[in-house]
């Protein structure tokens, strides 16, 4: 999918939205349709969809059957882990299917200052490709949540490791590094924020911080906390009411 870019116009060098436009345009080509037809013949979950656009409409439709969507994504992962045009076709479809989640990761990464806009865009796509190609379908329950969580986690870990190495080399005080602002509000700032919110909200503090401050969806945080989406939504609404009540008491 990414290798289809003309020489000198790799994703790192152009706007994020243009990357999606390129992938969408690629998925409408005749050769892409032929590769899609080849995948449909080997993946029963894709058989009901006559073309890539119909498939993506089904995956992005809300509401929809999450379990059925997950089966479709698993079929695409299986195809993406193969070889040849069918593999590239499946990877492109996965990138487009996961695009809303990837865009959310990109926005949060910009907020955390994990790199320049171009660097983050390139990193998101490269890590998603690697995550898909290396995914163990026998050990994963929910494809989208697992891939998105792994991509974002690895981006944050690499940034933290690189920052630590830079400051170790410079002899800087580790406490200064943690609160330097290189990654959003810094580790110390995050700890203070978490402590203050936890005093008000208890176990719901992380849920509120993830959704209201860091920009995760309630569904994403539900996966992280081991909750159903409905339970996360109720807890978030309850916590926000408590937070608003507490703020109203401040003179």
GROMACS .gro file of C-alpha atoms in nm:
model
  251
    1UNK     CA    1   0.000   0.000   0.000
    2UNK     CA    2   0.270   0.250   0.100
    3UNK     CA    3   0.509   0.137  -0.172
    4UNK     CA    4   0.258   0.254  -0.434
    5UNK     CA    5   0.357   0.620  -0.384
    6UNK     CA    6   0.547   0.778  -0.673
    7UNK     CA    7   0.916   0.826  -0.607
    8UNK     CA    8   0.977   1.145  -0.411
    9UNK     CA    9   0.620   1.156  -0.278
   10UNK     CA   10   0.633   0.924   0.019
   11UNK     CA   11   0.370   0.980   0.294
   12UNK     CA   12   0.619   1.168   0.516
   13UNK     CA   13   0.638   1.454   0.267
   14UNK     CA   14   0.267   1.533   0.221
   15UNK     CA   15  -0.035   1.624   0.430
   16UNK     CA   16  -0.209   1.358   0.637
   17UNK     CA   17  -0.543   1.401   0.459
   18UNK     CA   18  -0.370   1.357   0.124
   19UNK     CA   19  -0.243   1.017   0.235
   20UNK     CA   20  -0.600   0.904   0.292
   21UNK     CA   21  -0.703   1.049  -0.043
   22UNK     CA   22  -0.425   0.853  -0.212
   23UNK     CA   23  -0.528   0.529  -0.043
   24UNK     CA   24  -0.893   0.587  -0.131
   25UNK     CA   25  -0.802   0.661  -0.492
   26UNK     CA   26  -0.588   0.347  -0.509
   27UNK     CA   27  -0.879   0.137  -0.383
   28UNK     CA   28  -1.094   0.249  -0.678
   29UNK     CA   29  -0.854   0.126  -0.947
   30UNK     CA   30  -0.930  -0.176  -1.165
   31UNK     CA   31  -0.621  -0.369  -1.054
   32UNK     CA   32  -0.720  -0.314  -0.692
   33UNK     CA   33  -1.067  -0.454  -0.763
   34UNK     CA   34  -0.908  -0.764  -0.915
   35UNK     CA   35  -0.695  -0.814  -0.605
   36UNK     CA   36  -1.003  -0.761  -0.389
   37UNK     CA   37  -1.192  -1.025  -0.588
   38UNK     CA   38  -0.904  -1.266  -0.531
   39UNK     CA   39  -0.927  -1.209  -0.154
   40UNK     CA   40  -1.305  -1.256  -0.160
   41UNK     CA   41  -1.259  -1.598  -0.315
   42UNK     CA   42  -1.043  -1.712  -0.023
   43UNK     CA   43  -1.204  -1.521   0.266
   44UNK     CA   44  -1.570  -1.608   0.324
   45UNK     CA   45  -1.624  -1.305   0.550
   46UNK     CA   46  -1.561  -1.074   0.252
   47UNK     CA   47  -1.783  -1.258   0.004
   48UNK     CA   48  -2.095  -1.040   0.063
   49UNK     CA   49  -1.911  -0.722  -0.043
   50UNK     CA   50  -1.898  -0.658  -0.418
   51UNK     CA   51  -1.626  -0.391  -0.404
   52UNK     CA   52  -1.392  -0.213  -0.160
   53UNK     CA   53  -1.625   0.086  -0.116
   54UNK     CA   54  -1.910  -0.140  -0.002
   55UNK     CA   55  -1.680  -0.315   0.241
   56UNK     CA   56  -1.556   0.010   0.395
   57UNK     CA   57  -1.911   0.145   0.420
   58UNK     CA   58  -2.004  -0.167   0.616
   59UNK     CA   59  -1.708  -0.134   0.851
   60UNK     CA   60  -1.763   0.237   0.916
   61UNK     CA   61  -2.140   0.216   0.953
   62UNK     CA   62  -2.271   0.302   1.299
   63UNK     CA   63  -2.437   0.116   1.452
   64UNK     CA   64  -2.318  -0.220   1.333
   65UNK     CA   65  -2.239  -0.565   1.464
   66UNK     CA   66  -1.895  -0.535   1.632
   67UNK     CA   67  -1.838  -0.910   1.623
   68UNK     CA   68  -1.910  -0.927   1.249
   69UNK     CA   69  -1.684  -0.630   1.181
   70UNK     CA   70  -1.412  -0.800   1.382
   71UNK     CA   71  -1.441  -1.116   1.169
   72UNK     CA   72  -1.404  -0.903   0.856
   73UNK     CA   73  -1.096  -0.727   0.995
   74UNK     CA   74  -0.945  -1.063   1.091
   75UNK     CA   75  -0.996  -1.184   0.733
   76UNK     CA   76  -0.820  -0.874   0.600
   77UNK     CA   77  -0.531  -0.923   0.843
   78UNK     CA   78  -0.494  -1.282   0.727
   79UNK     CA   79  -0.480  -1.164   0.366
   80UNK     CA   80  -0.240  -0.878   0.449
   81UNK     CA   81   0.003  -1.128   0.601
   82UNK     CA   82   0.035  -1.307   0.267
   83UNK     CA   83   0.227  -1.203  -0.042
   84UNK     CA   84   0.169  -1.015  -0.364
   85UNK     CA   85  -0.100  -0.772  -0.477
   86UNK     CA   86  -0.367  -0.929  -0.257
   87UNK     CA   87  -0.156  -0.856   0.049
   88UNK     CA   88  -0.114  -0.489  -0.046
   89UNK     CA   89  -0.485  -0.465  -0.123
   90UNK     CA   90  -0.579  -0.603   0.219
   91UNK     CA   91  -0.333  -0.369   0.394
   92UNK     CA   92  -0.476  -0.066   0.215
   93UNK     CA   93  -0.828  -0.167   0.317
   94UNK     CA   94  -0.717  -0.211   0.677
   95UNK     CA   95  -0.557   0.133   0.685
   96UNK     CA   96  -0.877   0.287   0.550
   97UNK     CA   97  -1.093   0.084   0.789
   98UNK     CA   98  -0.882   0.193   1.087
   99UNK     CA   99  -0.842   0.553   0.968
  100UNK     CA  100  -1.067   0.718   1.229
  101UNK     CA  101  -0.863   0.552   1.505
  102UNK     CA  102  -0.533   0.630   1.334
  103UNK     CA  103  -0.635   0.994   1.298
  104UNK     CA  104  -0.712   1.007   1.671
  105UNK     CA  105  -0.365   0.864   1.746
  106UNK     CA  106  -0.209   1.127   1.517
  107UNK     CA  107  -0.390   1.410   1.699
  108UNK     CA  108  -0.294   1.281   2.043
  109UNK     CA  109   0.066   1.234   1.927
  110UNK     CA  110   0.077   1.597   1.817
  111UNK     CA  111  -0.057   1.699   2.158
  112UNK     CA  112   0.213   1.488   2.324
  113UNK     CA  113   0.477   1.641   2.094
  114UNK     CA  114   0.605   1.305   1.980
  115UNK     CA  115   0.749   1.462   1.666
  116UNK     CA  116   0.669   1.689   1.373
  117UNK     CA  117   0.342   1.643   1.186
  118UNK     CA  118   0.521   1.466   0.901
  119UNK     CA  119   0.719   1.241   1.134
  120UNK     CA  120   0.407   1.140   1.326
  121UNK     CA  121   0.210   1.067   1.008
  122UNK     CA  122   0.489   0.847   0.875
  123UNK     CA  123   0.535   0.673   1.211
  124UNK     CA  124   0.163   0.599   1.250
  125UNK     CA  125   0.143   0.437   0.907
  126UNK     CA  126   0.469   0.244   0.941
  127UNK     CA  127   0.380   0.109   1.284
  128UNK     CA  128   0.028   0.017   1.176
  129UNK     CA  129   0.168  -0.175   0.881
  130UNK     CA  130   0.410  -0.359   1.108
  131UNK     CA  131   0.140  -0.427   1.367
  132UNK     CA  132  -0.089  -0.579   1.103
  133UNK     CA  133   0.180  -0.790   0.942
  134UNK     CA  134   0.300  -0.928   1.277
  135UNK     CA  135  -0.037  -0.972   1.449
  136UNK     CA  136  -0.100  -1.319   1.595
  137UNK     CA  137  -0.464  -1.381   1.510
  138UNK     CA  138  -0.470  -1.678   1.745
  139UNK     CA  139  -0.404  -1.455   2.047
  140UNK     CA  140  -0.613  -1.147   1.965
  141UNK     CA  141  -0.980  -1.098   2.044
  142UNK     CA  142  -1.050  -0.752   1.899
  143UNK     CA  143  -0.845  -0.657   1.594
  144UNK     CA  144  -0.900  -0.281   1.577
  145UNK     CA  145  -0.855  -0.214   1.949
  146UNK     CA  146  -0.539  -0.426   1.964
  147UNK     CA  147  -0.370  -0.272   1.660
  148UNK     CA  148  -0.452   0.086   1.760
  149UNK     CA  149  -0.348   0.035   2.121
  150UNK     CA  150  -0.017  -0.126   2.020
  151UNK     CA  151   0.067   0.147   1.770
  152UNK     CA  152   0.007   0.428   2.018
  153UNK     CA  153   0.181   0.249   2.304
  154UNK     CA  154   0.492   0.188   2.095
  155UNK     CA  155   0.506   0.547   1.974
  156UNK     CA  156   0.493   0.676   2.330
  157UNK     CA  157   0.752   0.425   2.454
  158UNK     CA  158   0.998   0.512   2.179
  159UNK     CA  159   0.961   0.884   2.251
  160UNK     CA  160   1.014   0.827   2.623
  161UNK     CA  161   1.320   0.612   2.557
  162UNK     CA  162   1.472   0.863   2.315
  163UNK     CA  163   1.408   1.153   2.552
  164UNK     CA  164   1.568   0.964   2.840
  165UNK     CA  165   1.875   0.884   2.629
  166UNK     CA  166   1.914   1.245   2.518
  167UNK     CA  167   1.901   1.378   2.871
  168UNK     CA  168   2.124   1.107   3.012
  169UNK     CA  169   2.382   1.204   2.753
  170UNK     CA  170   2.348   1.569   2.849
  171UNK     CA  171   2.366   1.500   3.225
  172UNK     CA  172   2.029   1.668   3.291
  173UNK     CA  173   1.837   1.616   3.614
  174UNK     CA  174   1.584   1.332   3.561
  175UNK     CA  175   1.318   1.534   3.748
  176UNK     CA  176   1.364   1.818   3.502
  177UNK     CA  177   1.332   1.577   3.213
  178UNK     CA  178   1.001   1.442   3.342
  179UNK     CA  179   0.844   1.785   3.359
  180UNK     CA  180   1.017   1.943   3.061
  181UNK     CA  181   0.701   1.960   2.851
  182UNK     CA  182   0.847   1.751   2.569
  183UNK     CA  183   0.552   1.513   2.589
  184UNK     CA  184   0.233   1.709   2.656
  185UNK     CA  185   0.236   1.819   3.022
  186UNK     CA  186   0.528   1.597   3.118
  187UNK     CA  187   0.536   1.300   3.354
  188UNK     CA  188   0.537   1.512   3.670
  189UNK     CA  189   0.254   1.730   3.543
  190UNK     CA  190   0.056   1.422   3.450
  191UNK     CA  191   0.109   1.274   3.796
  192UNK     CA  192  -0.014   1.596   3.961
  193UNK     CA  193  -0.319   1.605   3.735
  194UNK     CA  194  -0.399   1.241   3.799
  195UNK     CA  195  -0.364   1.291   4.175
  196UNK     CA  196  -0.592   1.595   4.179
  197UNK     CA  197  -0.862   1.431   3.968
  198UNK     CA  198  -0.837   1.107   4.165
  199UNK     CA  199  -0.916   1.293   4.488
  200UNK     CA  200  -1.245   1.399   4.332
  201UNK     CA  201  -1.334   1.096   4.121
  202UNK     CA  202  -1.156   0.798   4.270
  203UNK     CA  203  -1.124   0.506   4.028
  204UNK     CA  204  -1.295   0.705   3.751
  205UNK     CA  205  -1.008   0.955   3.733
  206UNK     CA  206  -0.818   0.772   3.459
  207UNK     CA  207  -1.134   0.735   3.252
  208UNK     CA  208  -1.199   1.110   3.264
  209UNK     CA  209  -0.837   1.203   3.189
  210UNK     CA  210  -0.819   0.966   2.893
  211UNK     CA  211  -1.144   1.092   2.737
  212UNK     CA  212  -1.169   1.461   2.835
  213UNK     CA  213  -0.800   1.555   2.820
  214UNK     CA  214  -0.612   1.307   2.601
  215UNK     CA  215  -0.884   1.263   2.339
  216UNK     CA  216  -0.942   0.887   2.355
  217UNK     CA  217  -1.293   0.768   2.275
  218UNK     CA  218  -1.498   0.605   2.550
  219UNK     CA  219  -1.485   0.280   2.352
  220UNK     CA  220  -1.104   0.287   2.343
  221UNK     CA  221  -1.078   0.352   2.716
  222UNK     CA  222  -1.333   0.078   2.785
  223UNK     CA  223  -1.095  -0.172   2.621
  224UNK     CA  224  -0.801  -0.040   2.824
  225UNK     CA  225  -0.992  -0.065   3.153
  226UNK     CA  226  -1.159  -0.398   3.078
  227UNK     CA  227  -1.510  -0.248   3.069
  228UNK     CA  228  -1.799  -0.271   2.828
  229UNK     CA  229  -1.856   0.044   2.626
  230UNK     CA  230  -2.192   0.094   2.800
  231UNK     CA  231  -2.031   0.069   3.145
  232UNK     CA  232  -1.755   0.314   3.047
  233UNK     CA  233  -2.014   0.560   2.915
  234UNK     CA  234  -2.219   0.546   3.237
  235UNK     CA  235  -1.912   0.584   3.458
  236UNK     CA  236  -1.786   0.875   3.250
  237UNK     CA  237  -2.121   1.056   3.266
  238UNK     CA  238  -2.139   1.000   3.641
  239UNK     CA  239  -1.783   1.121   3.692
  240UNK     CA  240  -1.838   1.434   3.484
  241UNK     CA  241  -2.146   1.522   3.690
  242UNK     CA  242  -1.939   1.489   4.006
  243UNK     CA  243  -1.660   1.698   3.854
  244UNK     CA  244  -1.899   1.974   3.747
  245UNK     CA  245  -2.058   1.977   4.092
  246UNK     CA  246  -1.715   2.011   4.252
  247UNK     CA  247  -1.618   2.296   4.022
  248UNK     CA  248  -1.938   2.483   4.100
  249UNK     CA  249  -1.845   2.481   4.470
  250UNK     CA  250  -1.520   2.666   4.400
  251UNK     CA  251  -1.564   3.038   4.490
   0.00000   0.00000   0.00000
